[in-house]
Amino acid sequence: MHGRKARRVGEAWTIFALALLAVAGTAGAAAGVSRFSSGAAEKRIPAPVNLDEIWFYDGQGNKIVPEIGLEWLSVVFRAETAGETEGTPSPLGLQQLEQKSRQLVRERAEFEEPFCDTNLLEEGCFLKLAKGMEEGRLALLIQELAALPEVDYVHPTLEMDGKTYAFFNALDLKWKTGVDTETMGKLLLQAHALPEPGEDVYRVDLFETTLFRAVNLLAEDIHVARAIPVLVEIRPSIRAVVSLDLPGGSLGDKIPFTYTVTFSERIEIDPSSLANLSLRPDNIQKELFEMQLDPFDYVKAVRSSPIRISGWIQFFAPGEYRLPPLRLKYTCTTCSGTRERTFETEMLPVRIASILPSDGSQNKLIVPESPLEPPDLEAPLRAAARRSLLEALGFFLAALAGAAWVAFGVFRSRRAALAVAERKDEALAARLRSLLAAGPDKAHWLFVEEATALFRQFLRERYGDGRGPSGGSGEIFFESIRGSLPAGIVPAVRDLLREADRVVALEEDPYPDLDGFRERMRRVVPGSALG
């Protein structure tokens, strides 16, 4: 009796698995691996996560035992059902995700700040853990959060090769050649996994088992060629920043700027969004604003990260302005739903001062206090006599004075230009000294990028003519200014620029030689001292 019942269950599962595998096999493009919620309409408690069971086999069959991350926690929220017809869940938007995450941060002392990026995780956020977190407390925290009504499930993060990764409910599964559908179906039933419409992607029911139990059960079966978890690196998928070398200036000053875009391999930048960049504020006329970009090929620029575009802006009207955001169009190649998306930079304040004093004296009517004396009618005659007597001498003095005035004007204009250049030079050196002394407050490669941008501007103002390009690769910039550098610092400047390009291109964090990099740059900047 029991044998017949078991056979009927097996036959029913085989029919079900056949249908699912057929759908998965005939699907066109691979599904976007950025949606990881269970989709359950009712609140359920996920299977407990055992930190000791988190390991897996790589594609070559080697056992990988990652370290448990103590800096971030992955929280996937349940979809909203309130107000929906028949309880159908609806996806949460970025604003709702941020609100829910900030609420958890306010309520729990274990968290410092949230990080939400719908290109990485569409239904949740990553919460940064407070310093001093231990694995025992982390395991209890995961259980407590998983029981909250708004939470779908919670996972720790993994540390591998100096990077932090998140895992969810997806695995990459490849069957060996010749495995029949019935065998697949029975094995998937044991692993509580179902095929996703898309190539080799399967989803695990986390309310019945954990991801790594399912992954390793499949990986150790003789019918499976590969079973590994889908891992997502926790770092911003796209970031765009406009930075000014100076926060303002006077009328007609050329203020250098840099537009930097960093993006991950899952992002494709639309070149057209770099073709027509404009930083003109809305409250200034076109005739009173000028902007110029250093030469660059926007089609080639989008092929690799980071993208750096430099140039200058110029104002011909005093006042306080806000540079408008630059909108960047891109495609998230691994996202589900709408893959064409946009990212905007933050608005930047800039202050332009007038070259004339704002509190100048006003024209006023002057009333004499004593009676006016009668006019001297002979004064014009005496003046005419003096003019004819001194006429010859006057011509000579006028010629001499004219020559002296021209020479003085040239000297004064040159001295004023040198004074302005010296002020910019000293201001940039002071900012760079302060940055090097303070050290990093962000990812190491971002710190290197910021310090190198200031370093380039300092070199251009101190040793160049202040008008050359500050963008492009380090090699291009070095060649443009090499001829004006003192011979003693040429090797150091070349090595610093090359090293900065390498660290930023690889987005190194941590950067092991950061202190050495700061020290070498400090030696090139006069008056620097690291504390």
Short mmCIF file of C-alpha atoms in Angstrom, two decimals:
data_model
loop_
_atom_site.label_atom_id
_atom_site.label_comp_id
_atom_site.label_asym_id
_atom_site.label_seq_id
_atom_site.Cartn_x
_atom_site.Cartn_y
_atom_site.Cartn_z
CA MET A 1 0.00 0.00 0.00
CA HIS A 2 2.73 2.43 0.99
CA GLY A 3 4.80 1.43 -2.03
CA ARG A 4 1.97 2.29 -4.43
CA LYS A 5 1.42 5.64 -2.73
CA ALA A 6 5.11 6.49 -2.92
CA ARG A 7 5.16 5.58 -6.60
CA ARG A 8 2.16 7.85 -7.24
CA VAL A 9 3.90 10.74 -5.45
CA GLY A 10 7.05 10.12 -7.47
CA GLU A 11 5.11 10.03 -10.72
CA ALA A 12 3.31 13.27 -9.85
CA TRP A 13 6.62 14.99 -9.02
CA THR A 14 8.15 13.73 -12.23
CA ILE A 15 5.32 15.27 -14.26
CA PHE A 16 5.72 18.54 -12.31
CA ALA A 17 9.51 18.59 -12.75
CA LEU A 18 9.15 17.80 -16.46
CA ALA A 19 6.91 20.82 -16.92
CA LEU A 20 9.24 23.15 -14.98
CA LEU A 21 12.39 21.92 -16.67
CA ALA A 22 10.75 22.24 -20.06
CA VAL A 23 9.85 25.86 -19.35
CA ALA A 24 13.36 26.58 -18.09
CA GLY A 25 14.94 24.87 -21.09
CA THR A 26 12.93 26.80 -23.67
CA ALA A 27 13.37 30.22 -22.02
CA GLY A 28 15.20 32.78 -24.13
CA ALA A 29 17.38 35.27 -22.22
CA ALA A 30 18.64 34.48 -18.75
CA ALA A 31 16.60 35.89 -15.90
CA GLY A 32 17.95 38.86 -13.99
CA VAL A 33 19.73 37.72 -10.83
CA SER A 34 18.93 40.71 -8.64
CA ARG A 35 15.52 39.61 -7.31
CA PHE A 36 15.87 37.29 -4.34
CA SER A 37 12.63 37.43 -2.30
CA SER A 38 10.58 34.28 -1.74
CA GLY A 39 7.40 35.91 -3.07
CA ALA A 40 5.39 34.34 -0.22
CA ALA A 41 2.09 36.12 0.43
CA GLU A 42 2.09 35.13 4.12
CA LYS A 43 4.78 35.56 6.74
CA ARG A 44 6.86 32.41 7.24
CA ILE A 45 9.92 31.70 9.38
CA PRO A 46 12.95 30.62 7.32
CA ALA A 47 15.04 27.56 8.22
CA PRO A 48 17.68 28.49 10.85
CA VAL A 49 21.06 29.43 9.43
CA ASN A 50 23.98 27.48 10.93
CA LEU A 51 27.18 29.48 10.38
CA ASP A 52 29.29 26.28 10.52
CA GLU A 53 27.44 24.88 7.49
CA ILE A 54 28.40 27.75 5.21
CA TRP A 55 30.85 26.24 2.71
CA PHE A 56 30.65 25.00 -0.88
CA TYR A 57 32.55 23.45 -3.78
CA ASP A 58 33.87 25.63 -6.59
CA GLY A 59 33.60 24.76 -10.28
CA GLN A 60 36.70 22.52 -10.08
CA GLY A 61 35.43 20.55 -7.07
CA ASN A 62 37.61 22.31 -4.46
CA LYS A 63 36.04 22.88 -1.05
CA ILE A 64 35.70 26.60 -0.22
CA VAL A 65 35.20 27.65 3.41
CA PRO A 66 34.70 31.46 3.46
CA GLU A 67 35.01 33.62 6.56
CA ILE A 68 31.78 34.97 8.03
CA GLY A 69 31.63 38.73 7.48
CA LEU A 70 31.16 40.85 10.59
CA GLU A 71 30.68 44.18 8.79
CA TRP A 72 27.46 43.72 6.76
CA LEU A 73 24.18 41.82 7.01
CA SER A 74 21.78 41.08 4.12
CA VAL A 75 18.11 41.74 4.90
CA VAL A 76 15.41 40.81 2.36
CA PHE A 77 12.00 42.38 3.04
CA ARG A 78 8.61 40.92 2.27
CA ALA A 79 6.65 42.49 -0.56
CA GLU A 80 3.77 44.80 0.43
CA THR A 81 0.33 43.18 0.51
CA ALA A 82 -1.73 45.82 2.31
CA GLY A 83 -4.32 47.32 -0.01
CA GLU A 84 -3.58 44.83 -2.81
CA THR A 85 -6.41 42.84 -4.34
CA GLU A 86 -6.50 39.19 -3.27
CA GLY A 87 -3.32 39.68 -1.26
CA THR A 88 -1.08 39.80 -4.33
CA PRO A 89 2.40 41.01 -3.25
CA SER A 90 3.76 44.12 -4.94
CA PRO A 91 7.51 44.92 -5.16
CA LEU A 92 8.92 47.55 -2.82
CA GLY A 93 10.47 50.68 -4.29
CA LEU A 94 13.88 52.08 -3.35
CA GLN A 95 12.34 54.73 -1.09
CA GLN A 96 10.35 52.09 0.84
CA LEU A 97 13.44 49.90 1.20
CA GLU A 98 15.45 52.81 2.57
CA GLN A 99 12.68 53.72 5.02
CA LYS A 100 12.43 50.16 6.36
CA SER A 101 16.22 49.88 6.62
CA ARG A 102 16.61 53.21 8.43
CA GLN A 103 13.89 52.18 10.87
CA LEU A 104 15.84 49.00 11.73
CA VAL A 105 19.01 51.06 12.19
CA ARG A 106 17.19 53.44 14.56
CA GLU A 107 15.68 50.59 16.58
CA ARG A 108 18.73 48.33 16.84
CA ALA A 109 22.06 49.32 18.38
CA GLU A 110 23.78 46.56 16.35
CA PHE A 111 23.53 48.62 13.13
CA GLU A 112 25.27 51.78 11.95
CA GLU A 113 23.84 52.57 8.51
CA PRO A 114 21.99 50.99 5.57
CA PHE A 115 23.20 50.53 2.00
CA CYS A 116 20.48 50.01 -0.62
CA ASP A 117 21.26 49.34 -4.30
CA THR A 118 18.42 47.89 -6.38
CA ASN A 119 20.92 46.91 -9.07
CA LEU A 120 22.30 44.36 -6.57
CA LEU A 121 19.23 43.50 -4.49
CA GLU A 122 15.75 44.58 -5.54
CA GLU A 123 13.81 43.64 -2.39
CA GLY A 124 16.21 44.42 0.42
CA CYS A 125 19.24 46.29 1.73
CA PHE A 126 22.59 45.66 3.35
CA LEU A 127 22.93 46.86 6.94
CA LYS A 128 26.36 47.81 8.29
CA LEU A 129 27.07 46.18 11.64
CA ALA A 130 28.47 48.09 14.60
CA LYS A 131 32.10 47.47 15.49
CA GLY A 132 32.79 44.61 17.88
CA MET A 133 30.21 42.19 16.47
CA GLU A 134 30.92 38.49 17.21
CA GLU A 135 29.69 35.38 15.41
CA GLY A 136 27.65 34.14 18.39
CA ARG A 137 25.76 37.44 18.66
CA LEU A 138 25.42 37.57 14.87
CA ALA A 139 23.65 34.19 14.77
CA LEU A 140 21.13 35.34 17.41
CA LEU A 141 20.60 38.65 15.58
CA ILE A 142 19.77 36.80 12.34
CA GLN A 143 17.11 34.74 14.13
CA GLU A 144 15.59 37.82 15.79
CA LEU A 145 15.35 39.78 12.54
CA ALA A 146 13.98 36.81 10.57
CA ALA A 147 11.00 36.70 12.95
CA LEU A 148 9.97 40.30 12.21
CA PRO A 149 6.72 40.56 10.20
CA GLU A 150 8.22 42.82 7.51
CA VAL A 151 11.29 40.60 6.94
CA ASP A 152 11.40 37.72 4.45
CA TYR A 153 14.79 36.31 5.49
CA VAL A 154 18.23 37.40 6.74
CA HIS A 155 21.69 36.13 5.77
CA PRO A 156 25.23 36.85 6.93
CA THR A 157 27.85 37.98 4.42
CA LEU A 158 31.04 36.19 3.35
CA GLU A 159 34.65 37.40 3.17
CA MET A 160 36.74 35.99 0.31
CA ASP A 161 39.90 37.35 -1.34
CA GLY A 162 39.57 40.70 0.42
CA LYS A 163 36.02 41.25 -0.85
CA THR A 164 32.58 41.01 0.81
CA TYR A 165 29.86 38.90 -0.81
CA ALA A 166 26.16 38.34 -0.12
CA PHE A 167 24.19 35.16 -0.85
CA PHE A 168 20.44 34.73 -1.12
CA ASN A 169 18.22 31.91 -2.50
CA ALA A 170 19.76 31.39 -5.95
CA LEU A 171 22.27 28.78 -7.09
CA ASP A 172 24.06 28.02 -10.34
CA LEU A 173 23.34 24.37 -11.23
CA LYS A 174 24.59 22.36 -14.22
CA TRP A 175 23.62 18.75 -14.80
CA LYS A 176 25.87 16.10 -16.29
CA THR A 177 25.10 14.96 -19.82
CA GLY A 178 22.44 12.25 -20.12
CA VAL A 179 20.66 12.77 -16.79
CA ASP A 180 16.94 12.02 -17.21
CA THR A 181 14.24 14.39 -16.04
CA GLU A 182 12.85 12.02 -13.42
CA THR A 183 16.24 11.85 -11.68
CA MET A 184 16.51 15.63 -11.82
CA GLY A 185 13.07 16.01 -10.32
CA LYS A 186 13.73 13.66 -7.40
CA LEU A 187 17.02 15.35 -6.57
CA LEU A 188 15.48 18.82 -6.75
CA LEU A 189 12.69 17.63 -4.45
CA GLN A 190 15.27 16.61 -1.85
CA ALA A 191 17.05 19.96 -2.19
CA HIS A 192 13.77 21.96 -2.12
CA ALA A 193 14.89 23.71 -5.32
CA LEU A 194 13.03 24.72 -8.47
CA PRO A 195 14.36 25.82 -11.86
CA GLU A 196 14.18 29.50 -12.71
CA PRO A 197 13.19 30.50 -16.27
CA GLY A 198 16.73 31.17 -17.43
CA GLU A 199 19.99 29.37 -17.98
CA ASP A 200 21.25 27.20 -15.06
CA VAL A 201 19.58 29.32 -12.33
CA TYR A 202 17.62 27.55 -9.58
CA ARG A 203 15.84 28.87 -6.48
CA VAL A 204 15.88 27.21 -3.05
CA ASP A 205 12.87 27.28 -0.70
CA LEU A 206 14.57 28.85 2.33
CA PHE A 207 11.61 28.05 4.55
CA GLU A 208 12.37 24.33 4.15
CA THR A 209 16.18 24.32 4.09
CA THR A 210 19.18 26.64 3.90
CA LEU A 211 20.94 27.59 0.68
CA PHE A 212 24.22 25.84 1.47
CA ARG A 213 22.54 22.58 2.56
CA ALA A 214 20.78 22.50 -0.79
CA VAL A 215 23.91 23.51 -2.73
CA ASN A 216 26.12 20.84 -1.15
CA LEU A 217 23.48 18.12 -1.41
CA LEU A 218 23.35 18.76 -5.16
CA ALA A 219 27.12 19.27 -5.59
CA GLU A 220 27.92 15.89 -4.00
CA ASP A 221 25.51 13.96 -6.23
CA ILE A 222 27.00 11.98 -9.14
CA HIS A 223 24.47 13.44 -11.60
CA VAL A 224 25.54 17.06 -11.02
CA ALA A 225 28.48 18.70 -12.80
CA ARG A 226 28.36 21.97 -10.87
CA ALA A 227 26.35 23.47 -8.00
CA ILE A 228 27.56 26.76 -6.55
CA PRO A 229 25.72 29.63 -4.80
CA VAL A 230 25.05 32.87 -6.67
CA LEU A 231 27.18 35.47 -4.86
CA VAL A 232 26.84 39.25 -5.12
CA GLU A 233 29.74 41.53 -4.21
CA ILE A 234 28.67 44.28 -1.82
CA ARG A 235 29.88 47.48 -3.41
CA PRO A 236 28.03 50.24 -5.25
CA SER A 237 27.15 49.04 -8.73
CA ILE A 238 27.37 52.60 -10.04
CA ARG A 239 28.66 55.88 -8.64
CA ALA A 240 28.95 59.29 -10.30
CA VAL A 241 30.46 62.40 -8.68
CA VAL A 242 31.18 65.94 -9.87
CA SER A 243 34.01 67.58 -7.90
CA LEU A 244 35.39 71.14 -8.07
CA ASP A 245 39.04 71.96 -7.49
CA LEU A 246 37.89 75.23 -5.87
CA PRO A 247 34.50 75.96 -4.26
CA GLY A 248 34.23 79.31 -6.06
CA GLY A 249 36.12 82.26 -7.45
CA SER A 250 35.83 85.74 -8.94
CA LEU A 251 34.27 86.94 -12.17
CA GLY A 252 35.93 85.29 -15.15
CA ASP A 253 37.93 82.74 -13.15
CA LYS A 254 38.22 79.32 -14.77
CA ILE A 255 37.18 76.80 -12.12
CA PRO A 256 38.40 73.25 -12.94
CA PHE A 257 36.05 70.31 -12.36
CA THR A 258 36.18 66.53 -12.70
CA TYR A 259 33.27 64.18 -13.49
CA THR A 260 34.06 60.66 -12.26
CA VAL A 261 31.91 57.58 -12.95
CA THR A 262 32.71 54.17 -11.45
CA PHE A 263 30.63 51.10 -12.26
CA SER A 264 30.71 47.31 -11.90
CA GLU A 265 30.70 44.64 -14.58
CA ARG A 266 26.90 44.33 -14.42
CA ILE A 267 26.48 47.96 -15.61
CA GLU A 268 26.66 49.23 -19.21
CA ILE A 269 26.84 53.02 -19.60
CA ASP A 270 24.93 54.67 -22.45
CA PRO A 271 27.54 56.75 -24.35
CA SER A 272 24.89 59.31 -25.40
CA SER A 273 24.54 60.44 -21.76
CA LEU A 274 28.15 61.71 -21.92
CA ALA A 275 27.76 63.49 -25.24
CA ASN A 276 26.02 66.69 -24.07
CA LEU A 277 27.10 67.49 -20.51
CA SER A 278 26.03 70.83 -19.03
CA LEU A 279 26.70 72.31 -15.59
CA ARG A 280 25.04 75.69 -16.25
CA PRO A 281 22.80 76.66 -13.29
CA ASP A 282 19.20 77.57 -14.10
CA ASN A 283 19.52 81.06 -12.60
CA ILE A 284 22.22 82.38 -14.95
CA GLN A 285 21.89 83.35 -18.60
CA LYS A 286 23.73 81.40 -21.28
CA GLU A 287 25.75 84.47 -22.24
CA LEU A 288 27.12 84.79 -18.68
CA PHE A 289 28.35 81.20 -18.34
CA GLU A 290 30.93 79.18 -20.22
CA MET A 291 31.96 75.54 -19.92
CA GLN A 292 34.69 73.62 -21.71
CA LEU A 293 35.64 69.93 -21.56
CA ASP A 294 39.08 68.46 -22.07
CA PRO A 295 39.12 66.27 -25.20
CA PHE A 296 37.77 62.74 -24.71
CA ASP A 297 36.06 60.01 -26.74
CA TYR A 298 32.73 59.31 -25.03
CA VAL A 299 32.22 56.09 -27.01
CA LYS A 300 35.51 54.57 -25.85
CA ALA A 301 35.23 56.05 -22.34
CA VAL A 302 32.27 53.84 -21.37
CA ARG A 303 34.15 50.59 -22.02
CA SER A 304 35.91 50.46 -18.66
CA SER A 305 35.61 51.87 -15.16
CA PRO A 306 36.40 54.47 -13.95
CA ILE A 307 35.41 57.20 -16.41
CA ARG A 308 37.07 60.58 -15.78
CA ILE A 309 36.00 63.71 -17.65
CA SER A 310 37.66 67.02 -16.78
CA GLY A 311 37.21 70.63 -17.85
CA TRP A 312 36.47 74.08 -16.48
CA ILE A 313 33.51 76.38 -15.90
CA GLN A 314 33.48 80.19 -15.98
CA PHE A 315 30.98 82.70 -14.57
CA PHE A 316 30.52 86.33 -15.67
CA ALA A 317 27.93 87.32 -13.04
CA PRO A 318 28.47 87.34 -9.24
CA GLY A 319 26.26 85.38 -6.90
CA GLU A 320 25.65 81.99 -5.30
CA TYR A 321 24.78 79.15 -7.67
CA ARG A 322 24.08 75.42 -7.55
CA LEU A 323 25.48 73.29 -10.35
CA PRO A 324 22.69 71.06 -11.68
CA PRO A 325 22.94 67.25 -11.47
CA LEU A 326 24.34 65.33 -14.43
CA ARG A 327 22.03 62.49 -15.48
CA LEU A 328 23.66 59.21 -16.47
CA LYS A 329 21.77 56.59 -18.46
CA TYR A 330 22.80 52.96 -18.05
CA THR A 331 21.64 49.35 -18.42
CA CYS A 332 21.72 46.88 -15.55
CA THR A 333 22.45 43.64 -17.42
CA THR A 334 21.55 41.31 -14.52
CA CYS A 335 18.48 43.10 -13.19
CA SER A 336 14.93 41.93 -13.64
CA GLY A 337 12.12 44.20 -14.79
CA THR A 338 13.21 47.50 -16.33
CA ARG A 339 16.93 47.28 -17.06
CA GLU A 340 17.32 50.78 -18.55
CA ARG A 341 17.86 53.09 -15.59
CA THR A 342 19.31 56.50 -14.66
CA PHE A 343 21.66 57.87 -12.00
CA GLU A 344 22.07 61.55 -11.08
CA THR A 345 24.94 63.38 -9.40
CA GLU A 346 24.30 65.65 -6.43
CA MET A 347 23.94 69.42 -6.90
CA LEU A 348 27.07 71.41 -6.02
CA PRO A 349 27.13 74.94 -4.52
CA VAL A 350 29.55 77.48 -5.99
CA ARG A 351 30.04 81.15 -5.02
CA ILE A 352 31.24 83.80 -7.46
CA ALA A 353 32.48 87.11 -6.02
CA SER A 354 32.51 90.48 -7.76
CA ILE A 355 35.87 92.13 -8.45
CA LEU A 356 34.42 95.47 -7.18
CA PRO A 357 33.76 96.22 -3.47
CA SER A 358 30.09 95.84 -2.61
CA ASP A 359 30.08 98.68 -0.06
CA GLY A 360 31.48 101.51 -2.21
CA SER A 361 30.78 105.16 -1.40
CA GLN A 362 27.55 106.63 -2.71
CA ASN A 363 27.14 109.92 -4.63
CA LYS A 364 25.76 112.53 -2.22
CA LEU A 365 24.96 116.29 -2.46
CA ILE A 366 27.58 118.35 -0.56
CA VAL A 367 26.29 121.65 0.98
CA PRO A 368 28.99 124.16 2.03
CA GLU A 369 28.81 125.48 5.60
CA SER A 370 30.51 128.90 4.94
CA PRO A 371 29.59 131.60 2.34
CA LEU A 372 31.03 131.11 -1.14
CA GLU A 373 33.88 133.42 -2.25
CA PRO A 374 33.36 135.44 -5.49
CA PRO A 375 35.02 133.85 -8.56
CA ASP A 376 38.56 134.96 -9.56
CA LEU A 377 38.16 136.23 -13.15
CA GLU A 378 41.93 136.50 -13.75
CA ALA A 379 42.60 132.85 -12.88
CA PRO A 380 42.05 131.57 -16.46
CA LEU A 381 44.57 134.13 -17.81
CA ARG A 382 47.24 133.14 -15.31
CA ALA A 383 46.66 129.47 -16.06
CA ALA A 384 47.04 130.08 -19.81
CA ALA A 385 50.34 131.88 -19.20
CA ARG A 386 51.68 129.05 -17.12
CA ARG A 387 50.63 126.48 -19.72
CA SER A 388 52.47 128.27 -22.56
CA LEU A 389 55.57 128.72 -20.34
CA LEU A 390 55.75 125.02 -19.44
CA GLU A 391 54.55 123.63 -22.76
CA ALA A 392 57.95 122.37 -23.93
CA LEU A 393 58.68 120.71 -20.61
CA GLY A 394 55.21 119.25 -20.54
CA PHE A 395 55.68 117.40 -23.81
CA PHE A 396 58.86 115.80 -22.54
CA LEU A 397 57.40 114.82 -19.17
CA ALA A 398 54.27 113.44 -20.83
CA ALA A 399 56.32 111.17 -23.10
CA LEU A 400 58.43 110.02 -20.18
CA ALA A 401 55.39 109.41 -17.97
CA GLY A 402 53.64 107.48 -20.75
CA ALA A 403 56.57 105.13 -21.16
CA ALA A 404 56.80 104.63 -17.39
CA TRP A 405 53.05 103.97 -17.12
CA VAL A 406 53.15 101.34 -19.81
CA ALA A 407 56.06 99.60 -18.10
CA PHE A 408 54.33 99.81 -14.72
CA GLY A 409 51.08 98.43 -16.15
CA VAL A 410 52.86 95.41 -17.60
CA PHE A 411 54.64 94.83 -14.29
CA ARG A 412 51.45 95.20 -12.26
CA SER A 413 49.44 92.81 -14.47
CA ARG A 414 52.18 90.21 -14.26
CA ARG A 415 52.44 90.61 -10.49
CA ALA A 416 48.65 90.27 -10.13
CA ALA A 417 48.64 87.12 -12.26
CA LEU A 418 51.48 85.65 -10.21
CA ALA A 419 49.66 86.53 -6.97
CA VAL A 420 46.47 84.78 -8.11
CA ALA A 421 48.43 81.73 -9.23
CA GLU A 422 50.32 81.70 -5.92
CA ARG A 423 47.08 81.87 -3.93
CA LYS A 424 45.62 78.94 -5.89
CA ASP A 425 48.89 77.06 -5.53
CA GLU A 426 48.96 77.57 -1.74
CA ALA A 427 45.26 76.73 -1.33
CA LEU A 428 45.63 73.46 -3.26
CA ALA A 429 48.80 72.54 -1.33
CA ALA A 430 47.01 73.19 1.98
CA ARG A 431 44.01 71.04 0.98
CA LEU A 432 46.30 68.23 -0.15
CA ARG A 433 48.40 68.40 3.02
CA SER A 434 45.24 68.23 5.14
CA LEU A 435 43.86 65.27 3.16
CA LEU A 436 47.12 63.31 3.38
CA ALA A 437 47.43 63.96 7.11
CA ALA A 438 43.83 62.96 7.88
CA GLY A 439 44.01 59.65 6.02
CA PRO A 440 41.11 57.73 4.46
CA ASP A 441 37.49 58.02 5.62
CA LYS A 442 36.22 55.95 2.71
CA ALA A 443 37.32 53.06 0.52
CA HIS A 444 41.08 53.22 -0.05
CA TRP A 445 40.82 53.49 -3.85
CA LEU A 446 38.39 56.40 -3.49
CA PHE A 447 40.85 58.15 -1.13
CA VAL A 448 43.67 57.62 -3.66
CA GLU A 449 41.43 58.97 -6.43
CA GLU A 450 40.58 62.14 -4.43
CA ALA A 451 44.19 62.76 -3.38
CA THR A 452 45.49 62.26 -6.93
CA ALA A 453 42.97 64.73 -8.37
CA LEU A 454 44.20 67.40 -5.92
CA PHE A 455 47.82 66.36 -6.61
CA ARG A 456 47.34 66.87 -10.36
CA GLN A 457 45.81 70.31 -9.88
CA PHE A 458 48.61 71.28 -7.48
CA LEU A 459 51.30 70.25 -9.98
CA ARG A 460 49.57 72.12 -12.78
CA GLU A 461 49.27 75.34 -10.74
CA ARG A 462 52.73 75.15 -9.13
CA TYR A 463 54.86 74.10 -12.10
CA GLY A 464 52.66 74.49 -15.19
CA ASP A 465 50.79 77.42 -16.66
CA GLY A 466 47.51 76.50 -14.97
CA ARG A 467 45.75 75.91 -18.26
CA GLY A 468 46.69 72.37 -19.25
CA PRO A 469 44.36 69.35 -18.92
CA SER A 470 44.05 67.74 -15.47
CA GLY A 471 42.06 64.71 -16.65
CA GLY A 472 42.91 61.65 -18.70
CA SER A 473 45.25 58.86 -17.66
CA GLY A 474 48.20 59.50 -15.38
CA GLU A 475 50.61 58.87 -18.24
CA ILE A 476 48.96 61.50 -20.48
CA PHE A 477 48.92 64.08 -17.67
CA PHE A 478 52.55 63.34 -16.76
CA GLU A 479 53.75 63.84 -20.33
CA SER A 480 51.82 67.14 -20.57
CA ILE A 481 53.60 68.62 -17.53
CA ARG A 482 56.89 66.70 -17.48
CA GLY A 483 58.90 69.47 -19.16
CA SER A 484 58.07 72.02 -16.43
CA LEU A 485 58.74 69.78 -13.41
CA PRO A 486 62.00 70.09 -11.42
CA ALA A 487 64.32 67.22 -12.31
CA GLY A 488 64.42 66.05 -8.69
CA ILE A 489 60.72 65.13 -8.51
CA VAL A 490 60.13 63.75 -12.03
CA PRO A 491 60.56 60.03 -11.10
CA ALA A 492 58.41 60.38 -7.96
CA VAL A 493 55.58 62.13 -9.82
CA ARG A 494 55.63 59.55 -12.61
CA ASP A 495 55.48 56.61 -10.15
CA LEU A 496 52.71 58.21 -8.06
CA LEU A 497 50.48 58.81 -11.10
CA ARG A 498 51.01 55.29 -12.43
CA GLU A 499 50.30 53.73 -9.04
CA ALA A 500 47.13 55.84 -8.61
CA ASP A 501 45.81 54.71 -12.02
CA ARG A 502 46.40 51.08 -11.06
CA VAL A 503 44.76 51.30 -7.61
CA VAL A 504 41.67 53.15 -8.93
CA ALA A 505 41.26 50.84 -11.94
CA LEU A 506 41.34 47.77 -9.67
CA GLU A 507 39.28 49.53 -6.95
CA GLU A 508 41.65 48.18 -4.29
CA ASP A 509 40.22 48.20 -0.78
CA PRO A 510 42.18 47.72 1.30
CA TYR A 511 45.23 49.13 -0.48
CA PRO A 512 48.16 47.60 1.45
CA ASP A 513 50.68 50.33 0.59
CA LEU A 514 48.38 53.30 1.34
CA ASP A 515 50.67 54.73 4.03
CA GLY A 516 53.66 54.49 1.69
CA PHE A 517 51.65 56.16 -1.08
CA ARG A 518 50.72 59.03 1.27
CA GLU A 519 54.34 59.42 2.39
CA ARG A 520 55.68 59.53 -1.18
CA MET A 521 53.10 62.13 -2.19
CA ARG A 522 53.85 64.14 0.97
CA ARG A 523 57.50 64.47 -0.08
CA VAL A 524 56.51 66.12 -3.36
CA VAL A 525 54.20 68.66 -1.64
CA PRO A 526 56.26 71.24 0.32
CA GLY A 527 55.33 71.72 3.97
CA SER A 528 53.47 68.38 4.33
CA ALA A 529 53.70 66.29 7.46
CA LEU A 530 51.81 63.16 8.34
CA GLY A 531 50.77 62.75 11.90
#
